[in-house]
């Protein structure tokens, strides 16, 4: 899939699920838990890997490989 709009929407959905979830949205001074940190880090690492693969595919298709 090479549609940046779809990529952006997928990233937005992940952000709502992991980055902007409880405990971030629960109260004026939320305390971030180890579970929150682990889930957010795992989601971010997966997105980084996916971005690298998408960039590689884009470059390969641009240079005819």
Short mmCIF file of N, CA and C in Angstrom, two decimals:
data_model
loop_
_atom_site.label_atom_id
_atom_site.label_comp_id
_atom_site.label_asym_id
_atom_site.label_seq_id
_atom_site.Cartn_x
_atom_site.Cartn_y
_atom_site.Cartn_z
N UNK A 1 0.85 -1.16 0.00
CA UNK A 1 0.00 0.00 0.00
C UNK A 1 0.90 1.23 0.00
N UNK A 2 0.66 2.11 -0.95
CA UNK A 2 1.55 3.27 -1.08
C UNK A 2 0.80 4.59 -1.00
N UNK A 3 -0.26 4.63 -0.24
CA UNK A 3 -1.05 5.86 -0.11
C UNK A 3 -0.72 6.55 1.21
N UNK A 4 0.00 7.67 1.16
CA UNK A 4 0.37 8.38 2.39
C UNK A 4 -0.83 8.77 3.26
N UNK A 5 -1.97 9.04 2.63
CA UNK A 5 -3.17 9.39 3.41
C UNK A 5 -3.60 8.21 4.29
N UNK A 6 -3.51 7.00 3.75
CA UNK A 6 -3.84 5.80 4.51
C UNK A 6 -2.83 5.61 5.63
N UNK A 7 -1.56 5.86 5.34
CA UNK A 7 -0.52 5.75 6.37
C UNK A 7 -0.80 6.72 7.52
N UNK A 8 -1.12 7.95 7.16
CA UNK A 8 -1.38 8.98 8.17
C UNK A 8 -2.59 8.61 9.03
N UNK A 9 -3.64 8.09 8.40
CA UNK A 9 -4.83 7.70 9.16
C UNK A 9 -4.51 6.55 10.10
N UNK A 10 -3.72 5.59 9.64
CA UNK A 10 -3.32 4.48 10.49
C UNK A 10 -2.50 4.95 11.68
N UNK A 11 -1.60 5.87 11.45
CA UNK A 11 -0.78 6.43 12.54
C UNK A 11 -1.65 7.20 13.53
N UNK A 12 -2.62 7.93 13.02
CA UNK A 12 -3.54 8.67 13.87
C UNK A 12 -4.32 7.73 14.78
N UNK A 13 -4.80 6.63 14.22
CA UNK A 13 -5.55 5.65 15.01
C UNK A 13 -4.67 5.03 16.09
N UNK A 14 -3.43 4.72 15.76
CA UNK A 14 -2.51 4.18 16.76
C UNK A 14 -2.22 5.21 17.85
N UNK A 15 -2.07 6.46 17.47
CA UNK A 15 -1.82 7.52 18.46
C UNK A 15 -2.98 7.63 19.43
N UNK A 16 -4.21 7.57 18.91
CA UNK A 16 -5.37 7.63 19.80
C UNK A 16 -5.40 6.42 20.73
N UNK A 17 -5.02 5.27 20.21
CA UNK A 17 -5.10 4.04 21.01
C UNK A 17 -4.00 3.94 22.06
N UNK A 18 -2.78 4.39 21.73
CA UNK A 18 -1.65 4.19 22.62
C UNK A 18 -1.11 5.48 23.24
N UNK A 19 -0.88 6.51 22.46
CA UNK A 19 -0.23 7.72 22.98
C UNK A 19 -1.20 8.63 23.74
N UNK A 20 -2.42 8.74 23.23
CA UNK A 20 -3.39 9.65 23.85
C UNK A 20 -4.48 8.88 24.58
N UNK A 21 -4.09 7.82 25.22
CA UNK A 21 -5.01 6.97 25.98
C UNK A 21 -4.78 7.18 27.47
N UNK A 22 -5.57 6.49 28.26
CA UNK A 22 -5.35 6.53 29.71
C UNK A 22 -3.95 6.02 29.99
N UNK A 23 -3.19 6.56 30.85
CA UNK A 23 -3.54 7.59 31.83
C UNK A 23 -3.32 9.01 31.34
N UNK A 24 -2.90 9.21 30.11
CA UNK A 24 -2.62 10.57 29.63
C UNK A 24 -3.86 11.46 29.70
N UNK A 25 -5.00 10.91 29.36
CA UNK A 25 -6.21 11.72 29.33
C UNK A 25 -7.02 11.64 30.62
N UNK A 26 -6.45 11.10 31.67
CA UNK A 26 -7.23 10.94 32.90
C UNK A 26 -6.73 11.89 33.99
N UNK A 27 -7.25 13.07 33.98
CA UNK A 27 -6.93 14.01 35.04
C UNK A 27 -5.92 15.06 34.65
N UNK A 28 -5.78 16.08 35.50
CA UNK A 28 -4.89 17.20 35.20
C UNK A 28 -3.41 16.84 35.28
N UNK A 29 -3.04 15.91 36.15
CA UNK A 29 -1.64 15.51 36.27
C UNK A 29 -1.55 13.98 36.25
N UNK A 30 -1.64 13.41 35.07
CA UNK A 30 -1.64 11.95 34.99
C UNK A 30 -0.28 11.36 35.36
N UNK A 31 -0.32 10.19 35.91
CA UNK A 31 0.91 9.45 36.21
C UNK A 31 1.05 8.35 35.18
N UNK A 32 2.11 8.43 34.38
CA UNK A 32 2.31 7.44 33.33
C UNK A 32 2.83 6.14 33.95
N UNK A 33 2.17 5.07 33.60
CA UNK A 33 2.52 3.77 34.16
C UNK A 33 3.56 3.07 33.29
N UNK A 34 4.17 2.04 33.83
CA UNK A 34 5.13 1.23 33.07
C UNK A 34 4.40 0.56 31.90
N UNK A 35 3.16 0.12 32.12
CA UNK A 35 2.38 -0.52 31.06
C UNK A 35 2.14 0.45 29.90
N UNK A 36 1.78 1.70 30.25
CA UNK A 36 1.58 2.72 29.21
C UNK A 36 2.86 2.92 28.42
N UNK A 37 3.97 3.06 29.12
CA UNK A 37 5.26 3.28 28.46
C UNK A 37 5.61 2.12 27.54
N UNK A 38 5.42 0.91 28.01
CA UNK A 38 5.75 -0.28 27.22
C UNK A 38 4.89 -0.35 25.96
N UNK A 39 3.60 -0.13 26.11
CA UNK A 39 2.70 -0.19 24.95
C UNK A 39 3.01 0.92 23.94
N UNK A 40 3.26 2.11 24.43
CA UNK A 40 3.57 3.23 23.53
C UNK A 40 4.90 2.99 22.82
N UNK A 41 5.90 2.48 23.55
CA UNK A 41 7.20 2.20 22.93
C UNK A 41 7.08 1.10 21.88
N UNK A 42 6.34 0.06 22.17
CA UNK A 42 6.15 -1.04 21.22
C UNK A 42 5.47 -0.55 19.95
N UNK A 43 4.43 0.27 20.12
CA UNK A 43 3.72 0.82 18.96
C UNK A 43 4.64 1.72 18.14
N UNK A 44 5.44 2.54 18.81
CA UNK A 44 6.37 3.44 18.11
C UNK A 44 7.43 2.66 17.35
N UNK A 45 7.97 1.63 17.96
CA UNK A 45 8.99 0.82 17.29
C UNK A 45 8.43 0.11 16.06
N UNK A 46 7.20 -0.37 16.17
CA UNK A 46 6.56 -1.01 15.01
C UNK A 46 6.35 -0.01 13.88
N UNK A 47 5.95 1.21 14.24
CA UNK A 47 5.74 2.25 13.23
C UNK A 47 7.06 2.65 12.56
N UNK A 48 8.13 2.68 13.32
CA UNK A 48 9.44 3.00 12.76
C UNK A 48 9.86 1.94 11.75
N UNK A 49 9.66 0.69 12.10
CA UNK A 49 9.99 -0.40 11.17
C UNK A 49 9.14 -0.32 9.91
N UNK A 50 7.86 -0.05 10.09
CA UNK A 50 6.96 0.06 8.94
C UNK A 50 7.36 1.24 8.06
N UNK A 51 7.73 2.36 8.66
CA UNK A 51 8.16 3.53 7.89
C UNK A 51 9.42 3.23 7.10
N UNK A 52 10.35 2.49 7.69
CA UNK A 52 11.58 2.13 6.98
C UNK A 52 11.27 1.26 5.77
N UNK A 53 10.38 0.29 5.94
CA UNK A 53 10.00 -0.58 4.83
C UNK A 53 9.30 0.21 3.73
N UNK A 54 8.42 1.12 4.12
CA UNK A 54 7.72 1.94 3.12
C UNK A 54 8.69 2.84 2.37
N UNK A 55 9.65 3.41 3.08
CA UNK A 55 10.64 4.26 2.43
C UNK A 55 11.49 3.43 1.47
N UNK A 56 11.90 2.27 1.87
CA UNK A 56 12.69 1.40 1.00
C UNK A 56 11.91 1.05 -0.26
N UNK A 57 10.63 0.71 -0.11
CA UNK A 57 9.82 0.41 -1.28
C UNK A 57 9.67 1.61 -2.20
N UNK A 58 9.48 2.77 -1.62
CA UNK A 58 9.34 3.99 -2.40
C UNK A 58 10.62 4.29 -3.18
N UNK A 59 11.75 4.18 -2.51
CA UNK A 59 13.04 4.42 -3.19
C UNK A 59 13.29 3.38 -4.27
N UNK A 60 13.01 2.12 -3.98
CA UNK A 60 13.20 1.08 -4.99
C UNK A 60 12.34 1.32 -6.21
N UNK A 61 11.07 1.71 -6.00
CA UNK A 61 10.20 1.96 -7.15
C UNK A 61 10.61 3.21 -7.90
N UNK A 62 11.17 4.19 -7.19
CA UNK A 62 11.61 5.42 -7.84
C UNK A 62 12.83 5.20 -8.73
N UNK A 63 13.69 4.29 -8.32
CA UNK A 63 14.91 4.03 -9.07
C UNK A 63 14.83 2.79 -9.93
N UNK A 64 13.62 2.25 -10.07
CA UNK A 64 13.39 1.15 -11.00
C UNK A 64 13.92 -0.20 -10.53
N UNK A 65 14.11 -0.39 -9.24
CA UNK A 65 14.59 -1.69 -8.76
C UNK A 65 13.44 -2.56 -8.34
#
